Structure formats: structure tokens, C-alpha cells
């Protein structure tokens, strides 16, 4: 016996989604629980794959099995396809294992032809309906199966309506429709040099093939890539006897959700459309009736529908969406599936269903909540009234509205006088930090989702759209052009960091209820969402094994992270402690120092300031670990831009001026020239691979010692006040064991001496970031000198791939498009490459130092798929931006619970 | 029984160098073959290590064993240490397993004190001699054992000579020396608050400790690092009864080589100094007699010496160096070892010894030739007459003399009119290529041994000194300053790329005999060196398993490589095929193209030119494989420098000029502004990790197709002429299997179509460079689409370490100094990190594609240690710059033969 390619609806069940597709499996399930489903059969996904792999030929046995099931269906219905007296009509619909709404093809009314249209007339006693049905078949078949431009048919309809002086399809009469059928058949002949097939068997087979092929159309491929659905699943084909919602006003069709998919409220939701076929509702051609008002038109069918909804919810224990048709007052269910919903509805529905006893908390947390969408609930939404003028990368979620400014200084100034601003720049640098944090949102025309702007924005929770390359910024004129629009300084703009849209308008912003509730708002705390959040996050924290820490650099960020459930700081960057007016003089002194004494003076000036910074952070994280990364970026980041300074110096010399103007700073020409010389000296071809990280610590030994002193003195100060500070010292960019050994040999005594002098007993761990391929490969020897490892997966991805995250904008889009990378390695950990390096490091590290702590502090710590991978790797914690903490907690729980619903597939 | 820490000379032999040190083992060996060696004993290296590890304490049992051997020695000599009537004196000398000349400490005349000096007087019947010996002991002991500044003693001697009005030490009389002894003892007391020890046992023990400690002094550590000698070997200590060369004119001391260590000629060579102790010869204080004239002073001793030399050469089967003393006409041998020699002498001596039947060819090749020094024999030498004014990195060996020029254009112009020039720049870029190849040598003030300048210079065989940071170049004024010297355009300078020296003078250049011989010079072909080279390289080629290919980009380089024994090209870079006046317009058109058509026009213009390039290269390598790497560098390398262009545009605008002057090119202001915009668009923060390599091929699909077309059409053209072209196509910077799969899917049909159209049957391999950590980790899947892998170990080291080779100059020196890296990873493959990645790639690659070919084309292919590692890894070939081919051949043979003498240790 060969492969079974075809299943009757009565043969399958809901568990067979990979074989029968989601729709087929659910039709079978509904059939089996006794719901009114028009009979039919499903051709399996396997058949589709066999067809695709076999050079677009039906696999052996398929046509025989289709014929057999068709015969069975015809016998059951007492009608047959193409019968000129009383024909059976069938729909041929796609149905993949995962819902891909509207992406693949459907053909209705298969079985009609010049002869059977007469049978339909007598069967239905409705000539106009029969010709309209035939018209629809030729149109859909022509477009979908024969590949004809759909506009040709629509144009013909419009032309006909114009001729008749009517505006709606329903105003066309029988003769008009008859004429259209002929005209459509002419279009088919003209466009394809073939006749519209009259043989119902040809119609059926060709329709099935069209559905098979539609698996590989471009929009289906794009949808799969976006939703991480594998390409090799294939689609099933459902052949189902037609019922007609377009048999007059006693008939109709609709879609229904068992609960509101937007708010999650436990109220049925949907649309009903009298005298129509399903595609009319989906296409939105005519105005529909809200579902809850359908009772007035179809009281019996509506009661039945409500009953079936209850049955379905009980059966599926989830919110379902349903396509239904009413034919002559009789309700038929054509399809059901678990309904898509917003991230808000996800939480509300899960909570209500737990309350109703439909599911338990564990199922709610494991299966019903999408970790990757949770942070949307923390962000303000945007209600724009115009179309976006540009699309960029959704670099940091949330909506923001403000007046356009073009320099960090302007942003800071305008904000100080109470203006809301959006900072617009080609790209940002560490110099811009002070103006970034004062902006409502950030918009850049260059740079990717891991550019400086994006990383800072996510860290600060500021909405950002990056790399909106349609925007042409004129730095000097302080404005930008996009298409024909022009925006000047002070004009209102809005950005939506959740989807990357840019608007030239002052949109409304909707605050986040969760955010308000965390902030203590009483009304927000009474919402179902907040109750759901509190209840489920408790379960999440009980279930997860991974700790969740925050990447936070300031006391504010630390408190923020803590209120979101952070169990410490996994990455406290210290570069901002070298910025700001008060410090820049000392930092430049450090860079320009000719003698050790001068350099030490610079450190002495910075020490008390940085000690204060650490007191604030350690206090905010009292009782929790705080991993401080010693200075990482190259020193030229603390000096003016090379090109800007070169031009400014050249112009000042040309003009015979004695001062150089640079970003509002006025510097004497000689100083500027000295500075330019230093900038040239420090210039690096590839700063990412240059003098930074531990290399700075080695070349400037006083630097790290000063930082360690500031950290430990801060901890001593707090402990003396009865607090419980827990600093951990992290040395970045280590490539060799010897770097860490020598650095620790130098720094540990600094810490020990301070503790001893203060008579304070405090255990301070020393560890390193693992962020270079070599450090993974030699992790065993590095671990001998480390109390902890923290994976810096951003830099690790950069060096493993040889991808500079600042520069990949030029090709990463194409790389994702053409699947040249398995995932965007800066969003989700690249398991075969970067992930394997991490695995090697974990094995070697634990092998040589069994008590070592392992964490991750790259951006990936907040990505659900990556969190699941980190759980599998056996790390102790993940660390992510404060705003991703709840996401990471949920993903960590789901990782343990086994059925992670991390993405939307 | 405890450890045996002490061996009598009669107990050991030459094989025990790790236990007894080189000197101790050889003293034992000489003792055993009956040569006249003053008796003594050796304290082992193990004792030294036990002392160092035990917190600078003698290990248990050592002092007892020393006492026992001392007693045995005293009994044998019939004298005892410190005896006031007839004292025994001993020397206490270091002796490590590998020779570290002058790096560690020695104390002579141990056993003298205020009492025994009287015994020595009566024993020797020479009062002056006895006091001089005592003076030497106090001086050496004070300096070496007690750590007193040696200048204090020297100053006292000078002061004494001044007082006495004499110029030579020998003119000081007994009373003077007696006075000096007292003065020296006073210095000891004053400087250390201790007395000079009178107890000979204290003297002996303290001297032994001093030698132990001297293993860890800074100069010894530096020497070991430079010569790759492990730190954990320790040194032995030899305690030997003194004989005296300073007993008057019938005595003397000397050093002798059994053959000339400079030329290799079979003539004894050395120096003799009457009435002196060994240290006087080494210190070079007095003028010595050439060894061959010693017979006139000491006929009998000289005859004995010549006899012993023969015995030693027969015994050691190698050239030996000897320290000897004549005491009262009697010859004593104090030390022997295999003698150090120049790279020239290495080959000549090995050849002569094979001819003499002392060794066979295999031993000569395996043990007697240093691969790492072979390329010196191919380089011109430099005979400077002044001191160097600066030292840089020895980036490309050889001496060069020319007039200083400061731009590539000037270099090309001056060279065209027949001038010899040295191109002096801060650093070079690909734009400078045309002026680099016309220069005699290249001098840069920035950049490391793997900077652009260094890589091109080595590739072209042009001497280069890089990163000579004492030199301050003034680009505009066309000159440089170094210290107080100033050099202007046109001034003569000389550089020695073998040692990194820079001279302000017109030095003499000595051509290389090997180079002349390869070039066909008849006289050069009659030298022993050439005979040795021909004979031994034949053995080398029979023995080695690894193939050796060249990195060569032009027909000239290819022929050159072939004449040095290259078996093909492992890396033919194609970037220069996009440079040059004729091509730059097309390349810019390609970069600026708005439409596919414009881009294709650019390719059409380049195609015939590049086809011509490939015809030349494939013809030069007729019958041998040529691996062509498709375009690798980022496109902005083909545009003007960002800073230069920005400044030029700003100045032209400021001045209201309509033209921009840029490196001699005159561009309209509007064009320059457009170009600046493109430069800004293409600007990359980290070009090394940006849009380059296969990423270019993907973003600009016509580019690689054009290159493949040029290669294959060239091959077709040659095959039709009866030649045997063997191109292999290499795709650079692959990180994912999918990149290679898609690229090959696109390019293979281009090649196949050309071959089919031409009716030519040619197998063309497609492969990839493995130069990113990720590609090592996923090599299994990449290998499914590759016919070959070629390890690009430069970029692999850059990305594994996160070291940009352009930028590490700022810290790599310190890294080597402090041993933060196991080796300079751009010179020798870093085995634990980069090497392990390669090993993973080899395993996975061969695992999934058993027939894959594996090679290496990074700079490491010419480094002997790395060649040995590649042999161990099982690669099929190494590829290196043409001038390193013989080095790689020799190293590859030595790798197989097992006793690689790759470095000088």
C-alpha cells in the first residue's frame, strides 16, 4: 500500500496539524465533535512537498486517492461535480501547519461550468445567484490558477457597472453577470491562449496544483521568514463542499472571535455580512454588521453560533476564531483556529481563562504568553493620523512625539526650557549622550539596530527609529528632507519605535497601563492586565532557573530595573563616568599626559566623582550583585571627531583666525592643532579591534586602579552605613589568560588594601567578559584567574562573523532577505557559530574552574530565543536592558517549562 | 636517597644538557674524551629550579653534596679553598641548557681571602699576580653577588691609574693592587653594610646563589623571549678549579672557533691574549692577537690546541667554539660548545662537513640549517658608516639606499628619471602601490609588521622599516625630523630592513650572492654557498610533505616565485587590478553607478584589462595551480581619503574656487562634493569588519562574475595556445555556508558557459578562504560547497584576538614585553587560539568533504614555526611571499625530519 495522501474530515483530528495543516486538522476536529461542518477531505502537506520536490508533479497515487474521496463525498452529498442537473460545488483552500492568513491561494465554486450552471439555477431556483457564482469561479480561477492579472477582471466589472450606471456589484442583474462570465472567459482566452476548463476534474486538479504552488510565492516566503516558519513544511489543501452565504438575504457569512482579540475582553467579536461569500468579508469590500448585532438578522443562527463558540472554547481551551456561513438560516462552520490576538489580549484572556478554570496558571505561562511581545505592553503607543513619510529600523520600541532638533546640545537646551524634542541625526556618538537622554525619541538616518543610537535608546528606554535612510539630513541648515517634504528645526514629528515609522505630525501618545501600574497608579493597578501580570510573573519567577539581571549604568536605571524584577546588574558600563563638562578636562589631561604625575593628577580628579557614581548605583541595587565593567571604549571617543576637527583647523588657518569653533566649544588654534595631532596619533583604522578594553588597562595602569578604588571605596562607604553593597569587577575584552592574570595581580591588591585599611569584610569578585573568539577557545586557562565570565555576545558576534555592527547596515538587510545568515546575529544568538563558541567556553571554563559563575550581558540577554539558548547552555543568569527584564524573566520560565512560545509562529 | 644535585665532570656526558647545562655537559664530555680540562663539578639545573621555586632557598641535600664534591676536588688537587699556605681557587660559572652568552653571572678566584692571598703569593711566587687575583675576586663578587654598581670599582681603578700617571691596568704595581683591594673592600662595606666574606664556604655558596638568581635577571629574560627559550629550564652552575692565564707572558687566554663563524671557511678563527684571564678577552679591554698568530708566542700550546680542535670537531661533528687558558705553557680547555655562526657560515660549514664525510646530507638539512635565517642570504646587506638615527620594526629584510621622497607620485616620477628613492610615509594605503614598487625601500613612522607597507614590501621583496616612531614627518613640507637631524626631499638615506635601522647617509649596499646566482651570475654560481644551496634544497624537496606556493599578484612576482621553487600560487590578490590610471575611471563608475546598466559598462571596461592580467600570471605559472582571490578590500579604498577630501572641499568653498586639488588630481568642486558624499556614504567605522570580501560579491553581483569571466577567458586563451593554465577561484571572507553556496551557484555557471562555448575541457576549482572564527566553527557545512580551503591566518588572527593589525602598534610591543601574548600572532601562528580554530576547521572540513584541499595563504605561510605547525595540522600546502619560498621549503622538510631547527635556540 502506498502513502495515504488524502484524509476525509472524519479521519483526522486537531493533533495532526503537520500532516493536515492547521485548517484541515481543525475541520477534522470540529467534524468529530459534532459541529456543523460541510463535508470534505484534506490533501496532506506531505503531498504538497512530494509535488514540489518531484518537479511539480503529483506524487504517485495522489490522483487516485483524490478521485476516491471525491466519489465518497459525491455519494454522501447525493450530488456530483459538474452535474448539469444538480451539481456539487467545492472550495479548494490552502491550509498550512501554521496560519499564514491571506498568503496562499483559494478557489471557490469549483465544479461549475457552462452546463452545470444550469443545474445550479434549478437547484437554487435563483438564476442571478448561479451566474454570479460562475462569474466568481472564472474570476478566481483565472487569477489564481491561470496567473492572470486580477485587475483585468475588476476593470471589466467596473466597466460594466459604469455602463449600467450602478455603483454596487449587487445592482448588476442576471444578464449583466452572464455577460461578465463571457467577458471573463474571453479574458482567459486572450491572456493565456487557453480556454477556461469546462471539465470539473481539470478544475479540481489545477486548483489543487495552484494551492501547492502558492506555498512558494514571494509573499508566503516573506511571511515565513518574518515569522520564522520553516520552508519545508508545505501546505495541505482542503476540498470542501460549498455552502452559500450569497443565496440572498436569508444567507450570509462572517468571521467571529470567541473573545475580543484586541482588548481580550470576554465578549464575542467579529463581523457578519448578509448575502455574501467569505472572501467578501475578508476583502472588506462592503460594510459589515458587527457580530453582536447579527442576532437581529439571523436570530437562530446567532444562537447556534454562540453555543458553538462555547463548545469550541471548552474544547480548545483557548480563544478561537471562526469562519462561518449561514445558508438559508442554517449555520455552517467553515474553519476554526486558535485566534491571533494582541499582546494585551494575550495576558487578559489567559488571566480570565485561569479564573474561569479553563486552563491552569502553568499552561497560561507556558503556552499563552509571548515573551517577545511583552515589552510592547510597557511602551507608549502612537495614534498617528497621517501616513508615515519614512520607515526605518524599529530600534527601540514605543511612540514618541516632539519637535525636531539636530544636535545633542540643542536637544539638551530645548529640553531644559521645557520643550519635547526628537533628536534627529545621521548617527550618534558617545558625545551625544547628554542630548539623547533629554529627547523624547531618537531618529537616525544611518546605523543599524545595534548602532550607538539604538543601544543607548534601548538602554534608556527611549523610543528610536534608526537607519531611516529616506531621510536626508542637512546638518548645517538644521533640517531634513524626505521625498517632497521638508522638516526644519522646531517642526513637530512623531516616531513609532515599535514598527519603525516616521510621521511629520504631532501624533497622540497613549501611555502604557503596565508602566503606570509599576509607577503606582491606582487605576492602572485595577486593570485585568496588571492583575494578570502580577499573577503570572509570580509563576514565572517560581519556574525559571536563570537569574535575570539588568544592564544599567546609573542609579535611575538601576531602580527602574529593580522595579521590573532585576536580580542585580550584569553590566554596569562606566564610559559615561568619563563624560560631562566637569570630567572632560580631567579625561583630556589623562590622554595628553606627558608624565606619570600628570596622568595621576587626572585620576585623582576623577576618583571622587566616580566614587559618587558608584555609591548611587550600589545603593540602588542594595543587597544585589552589581557587575562593573572597567573602561572599555577607545580613548579617541573622548576627543573631537577627526574630520570635523581637521576641517575646523584648516578653515581657521585659512581665515587667519586664532580660535577654532567646534560644536559650540571655542578652542585656541594652537590647542586645536595639538589636539588634532593627538587625534591623529590615536586615530585607529578599526577602533573596534584597537586600543580598548583590557588593553587600555594595561597601557594606562593607573586607569583601572582608579576605577577599582572608586568602586571599593564606594562599597566601604555604604557598608559603613549599614547597607549591603555587592560589587563585582569585570575586565573587558580579554583575549589571553595572561592579560587577566596580570591585571588581577595589579588590581586585587588595590581592593584588598582599601578593605583592610577600612577594616571592612567584603568579598569582591573579579571576572572577565568573554567577547572574543580566542577567549572562548582558551576559556579553560582564562577561567583559572576568573571568578566569573560574562558573555559579551555583541562583540563576540562582531568578531566571529567579522561584522562591524556599525557598518553592516549596507548589507545585513540583503543578508537576511537571502538567508545568508541563519538569523540576525545581533538580535538572536547565532547558535551554530557564536552559540557553539559559547558552548566551548562554558565547557572549558567549568572544566578548569567548577565554581565559576556564568552570565551573558550582550543585547541578546533580552531576546527570548537567546534566553532559551542560554538556559540550555546552563548559564547562571542573563542580563539585559531594564526594559527587557520582564521579557527575559518570562522567556527564562518558558525555557524551563519546555514549550517556549517565544515567537509568534 | 635524595635527589642527586651535583655531578663530577667525570660523571656526565654531552647528552645531559637539560640536567647539567650546555657548558657542564660539554665539560663532562671533554673530560671523558681525555682533553685537558681543569677538574670540577656541576650543580644541576634542577637544583636551580628547586632553589627558585622554594623561595630562594637551597633544596635539601644540596649543600651536603656540594661539600662532598668540594672535598673530593680538594683531595684530587691536593689543595683546599682558603688554605693560607697553598690555596685552591675555583671559578663559579652559569651554564644553561641553551647558550645565553653574557646574560648570566660568573665569579672567578673564589677561595681567596686576606689569609690565602699569602698562600697564593708563595704558590705562584708572584706577589703582584696574587693581589691582582684578589682584587678581581672582590670586584666580581661585589658586583655580581652583592649587587653593587660595577662603575664604583671601575672608577676606583681609573682614579688609581690617574694618580699613578699610567694608562694600562698592567702598569699598576703590587702596592697599587693591594691598595685597590682595600679600597674595594671599603666600597663593599659602604654600599652593603656588610663585609666582604672571608670564609671560602660563604664565598662559594653565595656565588652559587648569585648564579641561580641571575637566571631571572632582566637581560636573561629578554634574551630568552627573543630566542624562544622556555623560562622554566633553569641554569646549572659549574665549579671548576682555576687555571691562570694571567701568570705572566708565558700564560694567556683565548677563544677559538674551529672554523670561521662568519664566512664558514675551514680555517680556525679566534683571539689570544697573553697574561690575561678569560673575562679580559670577552670584555675586549685589550687588543688581542689573532688566533693564527698565537703560534709565535705559544708554539706548543698552539699545536696542542689545533690537535684538540680536530678531536672536538670529529667528536661533535660540528664547528665548535672553545675557551682556553695557557698557564705556564700548558694548555687547558675551559669550555666548549657548538659554535654560533652566521647564516652564510651555516650553509658553507654544513656543505664542507658533508664533503669531508663528517656528517651526511640529512643531518645537515635537519640540524644545521636555520630556516628562519635563510631569507637573509637573499637580501642585500648594508655597510653603514654612521650610527642609526632611528630604529623601527624590521618589516621586510635587506638594505636599501636612496633619496627621500614623501609621496607615491614623487617616488614614481623620480624613479622614472632614474633616481633611486626611499619612500617615506606615516603609513601607506593601496593608493600608494604605484610609488611603493618604484622605491628602493620603504620607511614608515607608524604601523606594525603587518601594516599595508610591510605586507606589500615583503610581497615585492622591497626592504622596509616600519613604525620608526622617532621620525616626525611633515607631509606638507616634504621632510622629516629625527632628534636634531632634519631630512629634506632628495636627501640620501639608508635603511636596513633586516634589523630596522635607519641612517642619514648614503651607505654601501652588498648584493646577495644567492640572488645573483639565481639570476644566472656565473661567479656567484661557483661559490660554496650556491653549491650548498643547490645540494641541500634538493634534499629538502625530497623530504618535505607540504607543498609550497607563493603569494604573488603579477607575472613578475610569479616568475620570481617559480625561480625560488614555488609549486604554484596560493594567493593571487586582485585589488591592484582595480588600480592604475586606466582603470580608476571604470572603478569609480562602478562605485557611483545608479543603474545596473552603468555598473555593467564599468565591468565591460575592466574585463579585457583584467583578462590580460590573468593571461600573464597563468602563463608565468604554466602547469601549476594559481589560486585567484576575488576582490576583497572595501570599496572606499578606491576613493580619496575622507579627511583629505573634506579639508580640500572646505578650503575650495572658503576660497570660492571651482576646483579642488587632491594629490595632484584636479577635480571640479561639484564633482568633489558628490565624491565626498559617496565617501561619507561608504565610510566605515571598522572597514576590516565591513562591506568587503564575499559581501562585495553579494552586494555587487556583476563584480565577481566579471572577475571569473576574466580568469576563465584567460585560461581558455592560453589553453588554445597549447599552454596548461590551472586557475582556482577563491572567495574571500566567507562566514556562512550559504554565502559560498549562493556565490558558487552564481559563478560556476559563468565559468561553465565560457568553457562550453569555447569547447575547452578544464577543471576549475572553487573554494574559500577560512579567515573568520565563525567559518572555522562551521567549516563542516562550508566544506560541502568548497573544493578547497585556504586559511587566511592574518584576518583570522585579527578577528580571533580582536586585534586590528593596523592599530596594534600602540600596544603590541608592551604585550610582547610582558608576555601577554604567547607569540606575536601576526608572525607566528598562535597555537592555543588561532591554531586550535584551524584544527577545528580541518577536522570539520575533512569530516564533511574528504577530498577537500587545504592550504594557508596568510603571512604565516613563510614563518618556520608556523610551517611546522601546518605540517602537523596535515595541510596540503603553505603559501607565502616569493622571497620566503626557500624558507618555507626548508622548514617543511625539517618539520618532517623531526628536529626542526627553526629558531636560533
XYZ file of N, CA and C in Angstrom, chain A residues 372-458:
261
model
N 8.457 37.630 23.508
C 8.995 38.644 22.608
C 8.092 39.853 22.453
N 6.822 39.722 22.836
C 5.911 40.853 22.661
C 5.604 41.560 23.981
N 6.136 41.031 25.066
C 5.779 41.600 26.354
C 6.216 43.058 26.504
N 7.378 43.390 25.945
C 7.826 44.755 26.200
C 6.950 45.791 25.513
N 6.181 45.376 24.517
C 5.243 46.327 23.899
C 4.275 46.889 24.942
N 3.931 46.049 25.913
C 2.954 46.488 26.923
C 3.526 47.557 27.854
N 4.836 47.712 27.808
C 5.463 48.724 28.655
C 5.684 50.040 27.931
N 5.353 50.047 26.662
C 5.698 51.215 25.864
C 4.469 52.040 25.544
N 4.623 53.365 25.456
C 3.511 54.172 24.974
C 3.217 53.829 23.521
N 1.949 53.875 23.158
C 1.587 53.638 21.766
C 1.482 54.974 21.047
N 1.338 54.915 19.737
C 1.239 56.127 18.947
C -0.040 56.049 18.120
N -0.812 57.128 18.060
C -2.014 57.168 17.233
C -1.863 58.191 16.131
N -1.143 57.850 15.085
C -0.911 58.839 14.041
C -2.175 59.038 13.201
N -2.269 60.187 12.566
C -3.436 60.466 11.722
C -3.057 60.561 10.256
N -1.758 60.520 9.977
C -1.315 60.559 8.574
C -0.494 59.309 8.286
N -0.129 59.165 7.016
C 0.716 58.028 6.638
C 2.162 58.316 7.037
N 2.934 57.281 7.333
C 4.347 57.527 7.611
C 5.057 58.081 6.382
N 6.015 58.981 6.608
C 6.799 59.517 5.488
C 8.057 58.698 5.257
N 8.432 57.870 6.232
C 9.612 57.035 6.065
C 9.516 55.862 7.033
N 10.238 54.817 6.681
C 10.317 53.652 7.556
C 11.785 53.398 7.849
N 12.098 53.210 9.124
C 13.463 52.847 9.477
C 13.436 51.542 10.251
N 14.487 51.255 10.966
C 14.514 50.047 11.783
C 13.878 50.347 13.135
N 13.112 49.380 13.640
C 12.467 49.586 14.934
C 13.500 49.324 16.030
N 14.284 50.357 16.284
C 15.483 50.187 17.107
C 15.190 50.147 18.593
N 14.180 50.871 19.033
C 13.796 50.860 20.443
C 12.305 51.163 20.494
N 11.495 50.271 21.084
C 10.051 50.357 20.899
C 9.409 51.538 21.619
N 8.186 51.859 21.178
C 7.408 52.918 21.794
C 7.194 54.085 20.857
N 6.163 54.881 21.163
C 5.870 56.049 20.361
C 6.423 57.294 21.021
N 6.850 58.246 20.206
C 7.386 59.488 20.759
C 7.014 60.631 19.837
N 6.758 61.772 20.435
C 6.341 62.959 19.693
C 7.164 64.132 20.217
N 7.656 64.946 19.306
C 8.434 66.090 19.761
C 8.833 66.954 18.588
N 9.520 68.046 18.896
C 9.968 68.962 17.846
C 11.369 68.548 17.433
N 11.602 68.594 16.127
C 12.874 68.111 15.589
C 14.025 69.024 16.006
N 15.080 68.424 16.581
C 16.335 69.145 16.800
C 17.466 68.320 16.209
N 18.586 68.982 15.903
C 19.595 68.310 15.096
C 20.963 68.190 15.743
N 21.100 68.697 16.967
C 22.346 68.463 17.695
C 21.995 68.081 19.131
N 22.928 67.372 19.750
C 22.725 66.953 21.136
C 22.617 68.180 22.036
N 23.425 69.215 21.732
C 23.364 70.421 22.555
C 21.983 71.056 22.474
N 21.462 71.161 21.251
C 20.124 71.725 21.091
C 19.104 70.903 21.861
N 19.241 69.578 21.779
C 18.286 68.722 22.475
C 18.292 69.052 23.961
N 19.487 69.144 24.519
C 19.600 69.419 25.951
C 19.019 70.797 26.286
N 19.370 71.793 25.458
C 18.896 73.163 25.711
C 17.377 73.269 25.620
N 16.838 72.766 24.515
C 15.390 72.854 24.305
C 14.654 72.129 25.436
N 15.173 70.964 25.808
C 14.510 70.179 26.842
C 14.537 70.944 28.161
N 15.633 71.635 28.398
C 15.764 72.366 29.647
C 14.693 73.451 29.762
N 14.350 74.038 28.627
C 13.286 75.059 28.710
C 11.916 74.448 28.468
N 11.817 73.144 28.683
C 10.504 72.503 28.734
C 9.936 72.027 27.413
N 10.749 72.054 26.341
C 10.251 71.575 25.056
C 10.404 70.062 24.949
N 9.448 69.404 24.297
C 9.638 67.992 23.961
C 10.305 67.926 22.592
N 11.407 67.179 22.531
C 12.130 67.144 21.252
C 12.390 65.705 20.809
N 12.539 65.583 19.491
C 13.068 64.339 18.903
C 14.437 64.709 18.339
N 15.459 63.967 18.754
C 16.815 64.238 18.262
C 17.004 63.515 16.928
N 17.301 64.288 15.894
C 17.464 63.724 14.544
C 18.922 63.853 14.147
N 19.568 62.729 13.864
C 20.981 62.762 13.465
C 21.257 61.671 12.451
N 22.355 61.854 11.698
C 22.774 60.775 10.810
C 23.083 59.537 11.646
N 23.924 59.688 12.639
C 24.176 58.648 13.620
C 24.650 59.349 14.882
N 24.637 58.669 15.999
C 25.067 59.333 17.225
C 26.405 58.777 17.684
N 27.088 59.536 18.546
C 28.349 59.088 19.128
C 28.237 59.286 20.641
N 29.186 58.748 21.392
C 29.130 58.928 22.851
C 29.059 60.401 23.253
N 29.593 61.297 22.406
C 29.492 62.731 22.666
C 28.057 63.212 22.789
N 27.145 62.502 22.148
C 25.759 62.970 22.079
C 24.920 62.528 23.261
N 25.518 61.741 24.153
C 24.731 61.117 25.213
C 23.852 62.114 25.962
N 24.432 63.277 26.336
C 23.675 64.239 27.150
C 22.422 64.731 26.435
N 22.463 64.769 25.113
C 21.299 65.235 24.370
C 20.360 64.105 23.981
N 20.836 62.895 24.072
C 19.976 61.758 23.753
C 18.994 61.529 24.900
N 19.493 61.621 26.138
C 18.653 61.306 27.286
C 17.634 62.406 27.562
N 17.815 63.573 26.923
C 16.832 64.643 27.140
C 15.754 64.626 26.055
N 15.883 63.733 25.078
C 14.930 63.695 23.970
C 13.799 62.707 24.260
N 12.633 62.985 23.660
C 11.522 62.033 23.749
C 11.819 60.792 22.914
N 12.497 61.029 21.795
C 12.795 59.923 20.887
C 13.995 60.282 20.038
N 14.543 59.270 19.380
C 15.741 59.466 18.567
C 15.471 58.913 17.179
N 15.874 59.694 16.179
C 15.688 59.290 14.788
C 17.031 59.428 14.087
N 17.534 58.324 13.507
C 18.779 58.440 12.744
C 18.553 57.972 11.318
N 19.375 58.537 10.412
C 19.237 58.150 9.008
C 20.222 57.055 8.639
N 21.185 56.759 9.525
C 22.142 55.688 9.237
C 22.269 54.813 10.488
N 22.900 53.682 10.348
C 23.131 52.842 11.527
C 22.042 51.813 11.699
N 22.428 50.702 12.284
C 21.511 49.575 12.402
C 20.917 49.457 13.783
N 20.312 48.291 14.048
C 19.643 48.079 15.320
C 20.654 47.909 16.449
N 21.937 47.867 16.095
C 22.938 47.821 17.142
C 23.885 48.992 17.060
N 23.463 50.040 16.382
C 24.275 51.245 16.346
C 24.262 51.894 17.729
N 25.131 52.869 17.898
C 25.219 53.560 19.180
C 23.854 54.095 19.583
N 23.168 54.755 18.653
C 21.860 55.337 18.947
C 20.904 54.261 19.463
N 20.873 53.126 18.795
C 19.923 52.073 19.144
C 20.239 51.493 20.511
N 21.518 51.248 20.755
C 21.906 50.629 22.025
C 21.595 51.563 23.194
N 21.957 52.845 23.038
C 21.675 53.800 24.114
C 20.169 53.938 24.303
N 19.435 54.062 23.199
C 17.985 54.264 23.300
C 17.338 53.092 24.035
N 17.703 51.881 23.683
C 17.120 50.725 24.369
C 17.500 50.735 25.837
